[in-house]
Amino acid sequence: MRAVGAKYEISTDQNRFNVGLIHDFLSRSYWAEGRPWEVVERSIRHSLCFGVFDGDRQVGFARVITDRAVFGYLADVFVIQEYRGKGISKGLMAAILEHPDVRGLKLLLLRTRDAHGLYAQFGFGPLASPEQWMIRPERI
Ligand SMILES: CC(C)(COP(=O)(O)OP(=O)(O)OC[C@H]1O[C@@H](n2cnc3c(N)ncnc32)[C@H](O)[C@@H]1OP(=O)(O)O)[C@@H](O)C(=O)NCCC(=O)NCCS
């Protein structure tokens, strides 16, 4: 648990998570549109997830898919509309990168359409050698 400013708390305790809110947001996002409840719930259960709370109310979320040793992939980052522009995602990023199971990872990846400026503040940049990477596209 970590405080963001004086007001918000960050927790990895999945018992506190509002899965309804998370599913509602993700299933309408540009990257996870239509993701079913069961998939959201399973993805949370098998990841290291971070919730941002205003009291008991969840206002933000992020998920690190990781072996907690070498590799991690940061995904599903959001702050609900009315709480945006207050530095919450920056506090969330700081908490994620300080977490003992993330701090020592050799490789941390993410993908974004337009939030490069957020992640750049935390050391992320473009792939140095994109020709060395491959992706198996989603198959419909
Ligand atoms: C992106 C998002 C998480 C930012 O959350 P937030 O708490 O409002 O952001 P903060 O107040 O912590 O500020 C974010 C910082 O990143 C910058 N930034 C860069 N790209 C941004 C973007 N696409 N959206 C918001 N901020 C962005 C902001 O300018 C700000 O920098 P500054 O304060 O140093 O000027 C939030 O807008 C959101 O949930 N958006 C919808 C979901 C989404 O796009 N998630 C990211 C998927 S990769």
XYZ file of N, CA, C and O and ligand atoms in Angstrom:
608
model
N 0.847 -1.206 0.000
C 0.000 0.000 0.000
C 0.881 1.253 0.000
O 1.876 1.306 0.690
N 0.506 2.239 -0.787
C 1.336 3.425 -0.910
C 0.404 4.621 -1.053
O -0.644 4.524 -1.659
N 0.781 5.740 -0.500
C -0.072 6.919 -0.625
C 0.343 7.717 -1.854
O 1.522 7.867 -2.132
N -0.614 8.199 -2.621
C -0.339 9.108 -3.739
C -0.789 10.474 -3.275
O -1.966 10.686 -3.071
N 0.125 11.389 -3.123
C -0.209 12.671 -2.511
C -0.747 12.395 -1.123
O -0.381 11.405 -0.491
N -1.673 13.218 -0.642
C -2.217 12.971 0.687
C -3.450 12.077 0.586
O -3.891 11.496 1.550
N -3.989 11.960 -0.625
C -5.374 11.538 -0.738
C -5.621 10.118 -1.220
O -6.565 9.471 -0.800
N -4.793 9.655 -2.124
C -5.081 8.376 -2.787
C -4.146 7.283 -2.301
O -3.018 7.546 -1.929
N -4.675 6.066 -2.357
C -3.901 4.913 -1.923
C -3.715 3.965 -3.093
O -4.628 3.792 -3.895
N -2.577 3.293 -3.145
C -2.368 2.277 -4.177
C -2.213 0.933 -3.490
O -1.458 0.827 -2.514
N -2.933 -0.058 -3.976
C -2.918 -1.364 -3.333
C -2.842 -2.475 -4.372
O -3.415 -2.372 -5.454
N -2.133 -3.536 -4.014
C -2.099 -4.738 -4.867
C -3.031 -5.820 -4.313
O -3.026 -6.945 -4.810
N -3.822 -5.484 -3.309
C -4.734 -6.452 -2.687
C -5.964 -6.655 -3.580
O -6.855 -5.797 -3.639
N -6.005 -7.792 -4.258
C -7.061 -8.015 -5.243
C -8.447 -8.114 -4.607
O -9.451 -7.942 -5.288
N -8.501 -8.385 -3.306
C -9.802 -8.417 -2.618
C -10.466 -7.047 -2.610
O -11.677 -6.939 -2.427
N -9.655 -6.003 -2.772
C -10.215 -4.646 -2.766
C -10.683 -4.201 -4.151
O -11.353 -3.176 -4.276
N -10.285 -4.921 -5.176
C -10.544 -4.435 -6.532
C -12.031 -4.467 -6.885
O -12.746 -5.410 -6.530
N -12.445 -3.470 -7.619
C -13.803 -3.397 -8.145
C -13.777 -3.960 -9.580
O -13.541 -3.226 -10.544
N -13.994 -5.261 -9.682
C -13.859 -5.921 -10.988
C -14.922 -5.404 -11.963
O -14.695 -5.322 -13.168
N -16.065 -5.007 -11.426
C -17.110 -4.421 -12.273
C -16.622 -3.155 -12.959
O -16.788 -2.967 -14.164
N -16.001 -2.286 -12.180
C -15.460 -1.042 -12.733
C -14.364 -1.337 -13.758
O -14.322 -0.741 -14.845
N -13.489 -2.268 -13.415
C -12.364 -2.586 -14.304
C -12.892 -3.168 -15.618
O -12.481 -2.757 -16.708
N -13.834 -4.091 -15.506
C -14.399 -4.684 -16.719
C -15.134 -3.630 -17.542
O -15.003 -3.564 -18.767
N -15.900 -2.805 -16.867
C -16.661 -1.773 -17.560
C -15.729 -0.856 -18.353
O -15.979 -0.552 -19.524
N -14.621 -0.443 -17.710
C -13.688 0.453 -18.403
C -13.005 -0.281 -19.554
O -12.990 0.196 -20.694
N -12.414 -1.424 -19.251
C -11.603 -2.111 -20.270
C -12.437 -2.533 -21.470
O -11.991 -2.407 -22.616
N -13.651 -3.017 -21.227
C -14.441 -3.535 -22.338
C -14.916 -2.424 -23.269
O -15.412 -2.696 -24.354
N -14.693 -1.155 -22.818
C -15.031 -0.031 -23.709
C -13.786 0.740 -24.151
O -13.889 1.809 -24.753
N -12.599 0.225 -23.795
C -11.362 0.916 -24.155
C -10.968 0.584 -25.592
O -11.452 -0.399 -26.158
N -10.053 1.383 -26.157
C -9.652 1.133 -27.548
C -8.837 -0.148 -27.677
O -8.772 -0.748 -28.733
N -8.183 -0.574 -26.577
C -7.301 -1.736 -26.694
C -7.937 -3.053 -26.227
O -7.410 -4.120 -26.513
N -9.036 -2.980 -25.489
C -9.626 -4.227 -24.963
C -11.131 -4.239 -25.183
O -11.863 -4.849 -24.408
N -11.554 -3.585 -26.256
C -12.985 -3.446 -26.530
C -13.656 -4.823 -26.577
O -13.176 -5.743 -27.245
N -14.720 -4.958 -25.818
C -15.489 -6.196 -25.842
C -14.891 -7.332 -25.018
O -15.392 -8.454 -25.055
N -13.831 -7.065 -24.268
C -13.209 -8.149 -23.483
C -14.224 -8.673 -22.469
O -14.749 -7.904 -21.660
N -14.505 -9.971 -22.493
C -15.535 -10.512 -21.599
C -15.124 -10.465 -20.132
O -13.937 -10.505 -19.805
N -16.119 -10.423 -19.269
C -15.915 -10.383 -17.809
C -14.952 -11.487 -17.362
O -14.022 -11.261 -16.594
N -15.202 -12.703 -17.847
C -14.419 -13.857 -17.389
C -12.945 -13.692 -17.759
O -12.054 -14.082 -16.996
N -12.688 -13.092 -18.902
C -11.300 -12.884 -19.343
C -10.645 -11.795 -18.488
O -9.491 -11.925 -18.067
N -11.394 -10.731 -18.224
C -10.868 -9.660 -17.360
C -10.536 -10.229 -15.986
O -9.447 -10.008 -15.438
N -11.465 -10.995 -15.440
C -11.284 -11.540 -14.083
C -10.069 -12.472 -14.038
O -9.246 -12.395 -13.132
N -9.919 -13.315 -15.047
C -8.797 -14.266 -15.075
C -7.476 -13.537 -15.276
O -6.458 -13.879 -14.683
N -7.495 -12.487 -16.118
C -6.267 -11.726 -16.369
C -5.794 -11.019 -15.103
O -4.596 -10.924 -14.834
N -6.741 -10.551 -14.296
C -6.380 -9.905 -13.028
C -5.774 -10.947 -12.090
O -4.707 -10.739 -11.490
N -6.453 -12.066 -11.978
C -6.044 -13.109 -11.033
C -4.622 -13.585 -11.290
O -3.890 -13.901 -10.354
N -4.194 -13.614 -12.548
C -2.873 -14.162 -12.876
C -1.826 -13.076 -13.099
O -0.749 -13.380 -13.625
N -2.127 -11.853 -12.714
C -1.165 -10.765 -12.895
C -0.902 -10.067 -11.569
O -1.629 -10.260 -10.598
N 0.135 -9.259 -11.560
C 0.397 -8.365 -10.442
C -0.323 -7.053 -10.772
O 0.073 -6.343 -11.698
N -1.402 -6.782 -10.042
C -2.248 -5.633 -10.390
C -2.192 -4.573 -9.305
O -1.983 -4.873 -8.126
N -2.418 -3.347 -9.736
C -2.375 -2.203 -8.838
C -3.691 -1.439 -8.965
O -4.093 -1.064 -10.079
N -4.347 -1.209 -7.825
C -5.548 -0.386 -7.818
C -5.251 0.934 -7.129
O -4.462 0.985 -6.180
N -5.864 2.003 -7.633
C -5.778 3.310 -6.958
C -7.125 3.567 -6.301
O -8.176 3.395 -6.941
N -7.091 3.975 -5.053
C -8.322 4.135 -4.276
C -8.432 5.524 -3.671
O -7.457 6.073 -3.145
N -9.660 6.052 -3.744
C -10.036 7.254 -3.011
C -10.963 6.736 -1.906
O -12.143 6.481 -2.167
N -10.439 6.547 -0.708
C -11.193 5.810 0.308
C -11.394 4.393 -0.187
O -10.436 3.722 -0.583
N -12.656 3.938 -0.233
C -12.942 2.587 -0.731
C -13.216 2.573 -2.229
O -13.390 1.507 -2.825
N -13.288 3.736 -2.805
C -13.668 3.817 -4.225
C -12.449 3.626 -5.123
O -11.454 4.366 -5.007
N -12.539 2.650 -6.038
C -11.434 2.457 -6.968
C -11.531 3.477 -8.099
O -12.567 3.614 -8.751
N -10.414 4.177 -8.351
C -10.415 5.230 -9.371
C -9.348 5.004 -10.442
O -9.284 5.746 -11.422
N -8.524 3.982 -10.248
C -7.500 3.702 -11.254
C -7.029 2.269 -11.153
O -7.316 1.559 -10.176
N -6.308 1.849 -12.201
C -5.907 0.444 -12.287
C -4.716 0.316 -13.218
O -4.560 1.099 -14.162
N -3.884 -0.679 -12.956
C -2.844 -1.085 -13.918
C -2.500 -2.539 -13.634
O -2.661 -3.020 -12.509
N -1.997 -3.217 -14.661
C -1.734 -4.645 -14.542
C -0.347 -4.932 -15.100
O -0.020 -4.492 -16.210
N 0.463 -5.658 -14.325
C 1.768 -6.095 -14.818
C 1.722 -7.620 -14.952
O 1.516 -8.337 -13.973
N 1.873 -8.077 -16.179
C 1.928 -9.517 -16.456
C 3.396 -9.879 -16.308
O 4.241 -9.368 -17.056
N 3.704 -10.708 -15.330
C 5.120 -10.889 -15.016
C 5.424 -12.222 -14.363
O 4.571 -12.804 -13.687
N 6.678 -12.671 -14.555
C 7.187 -13.828 -13.811
C 7.788 -13.388 -12.477
O 8.291 -14.208 -11.731
N 7.780 -12.097 -12.213
C 8.303 -11.483 -10.976
C 9.798 -11.729 -10.805
O 10.326 -11.663 -9.691
N 10.488 -12.043 -11.912
C 11.925 -12.313 -11.832
C 12.687 -11.599 -12.948
O 13.687 -10.931 -12.690
N 12.196 -11.758 -14.187
C 12.961 -11.306 -15.343
C 12.151 -10.379 -16.252
O 12.633 -9.358 -16.716
N 10.902 -10.744 -16.483
C 10.139 -10.097 -17.542
C 8.800 -9.561 -17.052
O 8.145 -10.184 -16.219
N 8.406 -8.427 -17.594
C 7.083 -7.894 -17.290
C 6.508 -7.141 -18.474
O 7.238 -6.628 -19.332
N 5.183 -7.108 -18.534
C 4.470 -6.354 -19.567
C 3.388 -5.532 -18.862
O 2.530 -6.085 -18.168
N 3.485 -4.225 -19.007
C 2.539 -3.323 -18.344
C 1.337 -3.095 -19.258
O 1.505 -2.748 -20.433
N 0.140 -3.281 -18.707
C -1.061 -3.207 -19.543
C -2.234 -2.645 -18.749
O -2.192 -2.564 -17.516
N -3.285 -2.298 -19.489
C -4.589 -1.971 -18.892
C -4.522 -0.832 -17.881
O -5.191 -0.854 -16.832
N -3.710 0.182 -18.201
C -3.562 1.342 -17.305
C -4.719 2.315 -17.547
O -4.953 2.728 -18.688
N -5.431 2.672 -16.492
C -6.431 3.734 -16.645
C -6.717 4.415 -15.317
O -6.512 3.863 -14.237
N -7.196 5.656 -15.455
C -7.722 6.444 -14.334
C -9.112 6.885 -14.784
O -9.280 7.306 -15.945
N -10.120 6.762 -13.924
C -11.469 7.123 -14.368
C -11.530 8.633 -14.632
O -10.818 9.430 -14.010
N -12.417 8.964 -15.576
C -12.477 10.315 -16.136
C -12.396 11.441 -15.099
O -11.571 12.347 -15.208
N -13.263 11.381 -14.074
C -13.341 12.530 -13.164
C -12.104 12.691 -12.287
O -11.955 13.718 -11.630
N -11.212 11.710 -12.282
C -9.999 11.793 -11.463
C -8.747 12.077 -12.307
O -7.638 12.054 -11.793
N -8.936 12.337 -13.584
C -7.771 12.570 -14.449
C -7.173 13.959 -14.238
O -7.852 14.864 -13.758
N -5.928 14.091 -14.619
C -5.251 15.381 -14.565
C -4.822 15.795 -13.171
O -4.540 16.972 -12.922
N -4.766 14.829 -12.245
C -4.351 15.139 -10.872
C -3.034 14.454 -10.524
O -2.663 14.374 -9.356
N -2.373 13.879 -11.500
C -1.095 13.202 -11.230
C -1.247 11.768 -10.757
O -0.262 11.141 -10.337
N -2.474 11.226 -10.829
C -2.690 9.876 -10.301
C -1.915 8.827 -11.112
O -1.277 7.940 -10.540
N -1.926 8.943 -12.420
C -1.220 7.914 -13.202
C 0.287 8.009 -12.976
O 0.987 6.993 -13.037
N 0.777 9.202 -12.702
C 2.217 9.326 -12.427
C 2.552 8.678 -11.083
O 3.578 7.995 -10.954
N 1.674 8.862 -10.088
C 1.867 8.181 -8.801
C 1.789 6.669 -8.951
O 2.553 5.914 -8.339
N 0.860 6.249 -9.799
C 0.679 4.821 -10.061
C 1.935 4.244 -10.728
O 2.439 3.187 -10.321
N 2.449 4.931 -11.715
C 3.673 4.460 -12.389
C 4.837 4.372 -11.413
O 5.608 3.407 -11.428
N 4.964 5.377 -10.550
C 6.065 5.365 -9.569
C 5.917 4.158 -8.644
O 6.902 3.461 -8.351
N 4.689 3.890 -8.201
C 4.456 2.764 -7.287
C 4.754 1.432 -7.979
O 5.338 0.523 -7.377
N 4.368 1.310 -9.233
C 4.618 0.066 -9.972
C 6.125 -0.171 -10.077
O 6.625 -1.267 -9.796
N 6.843 0.876 -10.462
C 8.279 0.702 -10.712
C 9.071 0.502 -9.425
O 10.175 -0.050 -9.452
N 8.497 0.914 -8.291
C 9.149 0.692 -6.992
C 8.822 -0.672 -6.404
O 9.433 -1.082 -5.415
N 7.808 -1.337 -6.928
C 7.373 -2.603 -6.319
C 8.522 -3.620 -6.376
O 9.182 -3.759 -7.402
N 8.765 -4.346 -5.291
C 9.904 -5.265 -5.255
C 9.897 -6.322 -6.356
O 10.968 -6.773 -6.774
N 8.715 -6.708 -6.844
C 8.670 -7.718 -7.908
C 8.769 -7.114 -9.297
O 8.737 -7.844 -10.300
N 8.874 -5.801 -9.369
C 9.003 -5.138 -10.670
C 10.381 -4.472 -10.789
O 10.990 -4.486 -11.860
N 10.845 -3.938 -9.670
C 12.084 -3.151 -9.639
C 13.243 -3.830 -10.350
O 13.997 -3.197 -11.062
N 13.403 -5.139 -10.151
C 14.587 -5.830 -10.668
C 14.401 -6.489 -12.021
O 15.300 -7.196 -12.489
N 13.265 -6.283 -12.668
C 13.010 -6.976 -13.937
C 14.004 -6.527 -15.009
O 14.333 -5.346 -15.110
N 14.442 -7.471 -15.808
C 15.385 -7.152 -16.875
C 14.682 -6.425 -18.012
O 15.238 -5.561 -18.656
N 13.443 -6.771 -18.236
C 12.720 -6.214 -19.377
C 11.292 -5.880 -18.986
O 10.584 -6.730 -18.437
N 10.890 -4.640 -19.235
C 9.509 -4.230 -18.982
C 9.000 -3.559 -20.256
O 9.559 -2.558 -20.702
N 7.968 -4.126 -20.819
C 7.429 -3.657 -22.098
C 6.061 -3.020 -21.895
O 5.366 -3.330 -20.917
N 5.658 -2.200 -22.815
C 4.269 -1.751 -22.873
C 3.982 -1.305 -24.288
O 4.900 -1.093 -25.089
N 2.710 -1.109 -24.555
C 2.282 -0.628 -25.867
C 1.265 0.474 -25.607
O 0.430 0.343 -24.707
N 1.347 1.567 -26.342
C 0.383 2.648 -26.161
C 0.092 3.334 -27.483
O 0.956 3.393 -28.358
N -1.120 3.869 -27.611
C -1.470 4.606 -28.825
C -1.053 6.067 -28.699
O -0.540 6.645 -29.644
N -1.257 6.660 -27.511
C -1.008 8.109 -27.414
C -0.439 8.587 -26.080
O -0.306 9.786 -25.874
N -0.095 7.672 -25.170
C 0.364 8.125 -23.852
C 1.890 8.004 -23.702
O 2.413 7.887 -22.586
N 2.604 8.114 -24.829
C 4.068 8.007 -24.780
C 4.664 9.012 -23.795
O 5.639 8.713 -23.100
N 4.058 10.215 -23.742
C 4.598 11.281 -22.884
C 4.519 10.945 -21.399
O 5.312 11.437 -20.598
N 3.527 10.128 -21.038
C 3.446 9.665 -19.642
C 4.586 8.691 -19.365
O 5.385 8.896 -18.441
N 4.694 7.670 -20.183
C 5.664 6.610 -19.902
C 7.105 7.090 -20.102
O 8.013 6.601 -19.421
N 7.301 8.052 -20.989
C 8.655 8.581 -21.204
C 9.205 9.200 -19.919
O 10.416 9.179 -19.678
N 8.299 9.727 -19.082
C 8.747 10.323 -17.810
C 9.284 9.264 -16.857
O 9.886 9.589 -15.833
N 9.043 7.991 -17.183
C 9.490 6.902 -16.307
C 10.492 5.989 -17.024
O 10.653 4.828 -16.665
N 11.160 6.544 -18.029
C 12.275 5.825 -18.646
C 11.933 4.946 -19.829
O 12.814 4.304 -20.386
N 10.653 4.903 -20.230
C 10.292 4.099 -21.400
C 10.593 4.864 -22.681
O 10.495 6.087 -22.726
N 10.942 4.134 -23.717
C 11.182 4.745 -25.026
C 10.877 3.734 -26.110
O 10.499 2.596 -25.816
N 11.064 4.144 -27.370
C 10.783 3.223 -28.476
C 11.732 2.020 -28.445
O 12.823 2.108 -27.872
N 11.335 0.938 -29.081
C 12.205 -0.231 -29.185
C 13.494 0.166 -29.885
O 13.466 0.789 -30.945
N 14.620 -0.203 -29.299
C 15.904 0.175 -29.889
C 16.162 -0.606 -31.180
O 16.760 -0.083 -32.113
N 15.736 -1.844 -31.211
C 15.992 -2.675 -32.397
C 14.713 -3.401 -32.794
O 14.598 -4.616 -32.618
N 13.761 -2.651 -33.359
C 12.476 -3.292 -33.661
C 12.611 -4.497 -34.586
O 11.793 -5.411 -34.539
N 13.678 -4.512 -35.404
C 13.846 -5.642 -36.331
C 14.135 -6.949 -35.588
O 14.032 -8.032 -36.169
N 14.491 -6.839 -34.307
C 14.764 -8.068 -33.542
C 13.505 -8.627 -32.865
O 13.552 -9.672 -32.242
N 12.395 -7.880 -32.975
C 11.179 -8.293 -32.275
C 10.188 -8.887 -33.263
O 10.135 -8.485 -34.415
N 9.420 -9.806 -32.791
C 8.356 -10.364 -33.623
C 7.075 -10.415 -32.808
O 7.120 -10.502 -31.587
N 5.966 -10.370 -33.488
C 4.672 -10.464 -32.827
C 3.795 -11.428 -33.611
O 3.856 -11.460 -34.850
N 3.054 -12.216 -32.891
C 2.079 -13.105 -33.540
C 0.727 -12.431 -33.432
O 0.158 -12.345 -32.339
N 0.239 -11.877 -34.529
C -0.978 -11.064 -34.452
C -2.166 -11.865 -33.944
O -2.209 -13.089 -34.098
N -3.097 -11.109 -33.361
C -4.336 -11.723 -32.889
C -5.004 -12.452 -34.054
O -5.056 -11.947 -35.171
N -5.501 -13.638 -33.791
C -6.177 -14.390 -34.860
C -7.666 -14.457 -34.566
O -8.063 -14.833 -33.468
N -8.434 -14.044 -35.539
C -9.883 -13.964 -35.307
C -10.562 -15.206 -35.874
O -10.182 -15.682 -36.916
C -3.593 8.063 -19.619
C -4.197 8.241 -18.220
C -3.988 6.937 -17.434
C -3.467 9.389 -17.507
O -3.968 9.448 -16.172
P -3.968 10.819 -15.312
O -3.987 10.435 -13.870
O -5.045 11.707 -15.791
O -2.566 11.450 -15.699
P -1.634 12.384 -14.788
O -2.436 13.484 -14.196
O -0.849 11.503 -13.867
O -0.666 13.008 -15.891
C -0.173 12.250 -16.954
C 1.055 12.910 -17.518
O 1.370 12.246 -18.745
C 1.181 13.147 -19.832
N 0.500 12.423 -20.924
C 1.089 12.032 -22.039
N 0.243 11.403 -22.849
C -0.933 11.371 -22.198
C -2.217 10.837 -22.531
N -2.455 10.221 -23.679
N -3.197 10.970 -21.631
C -2.975 11.590 -20.459
N -1.772 12.123 -20.098
C -0.768 12.003 -20.965
C 0.369 14.315 -19.281
O 0.655 15.474 -20.002
C 0.891 14.379 -17.853
O 2.188 14.918 -17.831
P 2.576 16.223 -16.950
O 1.701 16.242 -15.727
O 4.004 15.976 -16.596
O 2.358 17.355 -17.851
C -5.711 8.613 -18.292
O -5.857 9.766 -19.097
C -6.589 7.506 -18.837
O -7.039 6.629 -18.104
N -6.844 7.547 -20.154
C -7.702 6.543 -20.788
C -7.052 5.196 -20.813
C -5.712 5.204 -21.464
O -5.499 5.767 -22.532
N -4.757 4.524 -20.789
C -3.382 4.396 -21.267
C -3.278 3.236 -22.147
S -1.569 2.987 -22.651
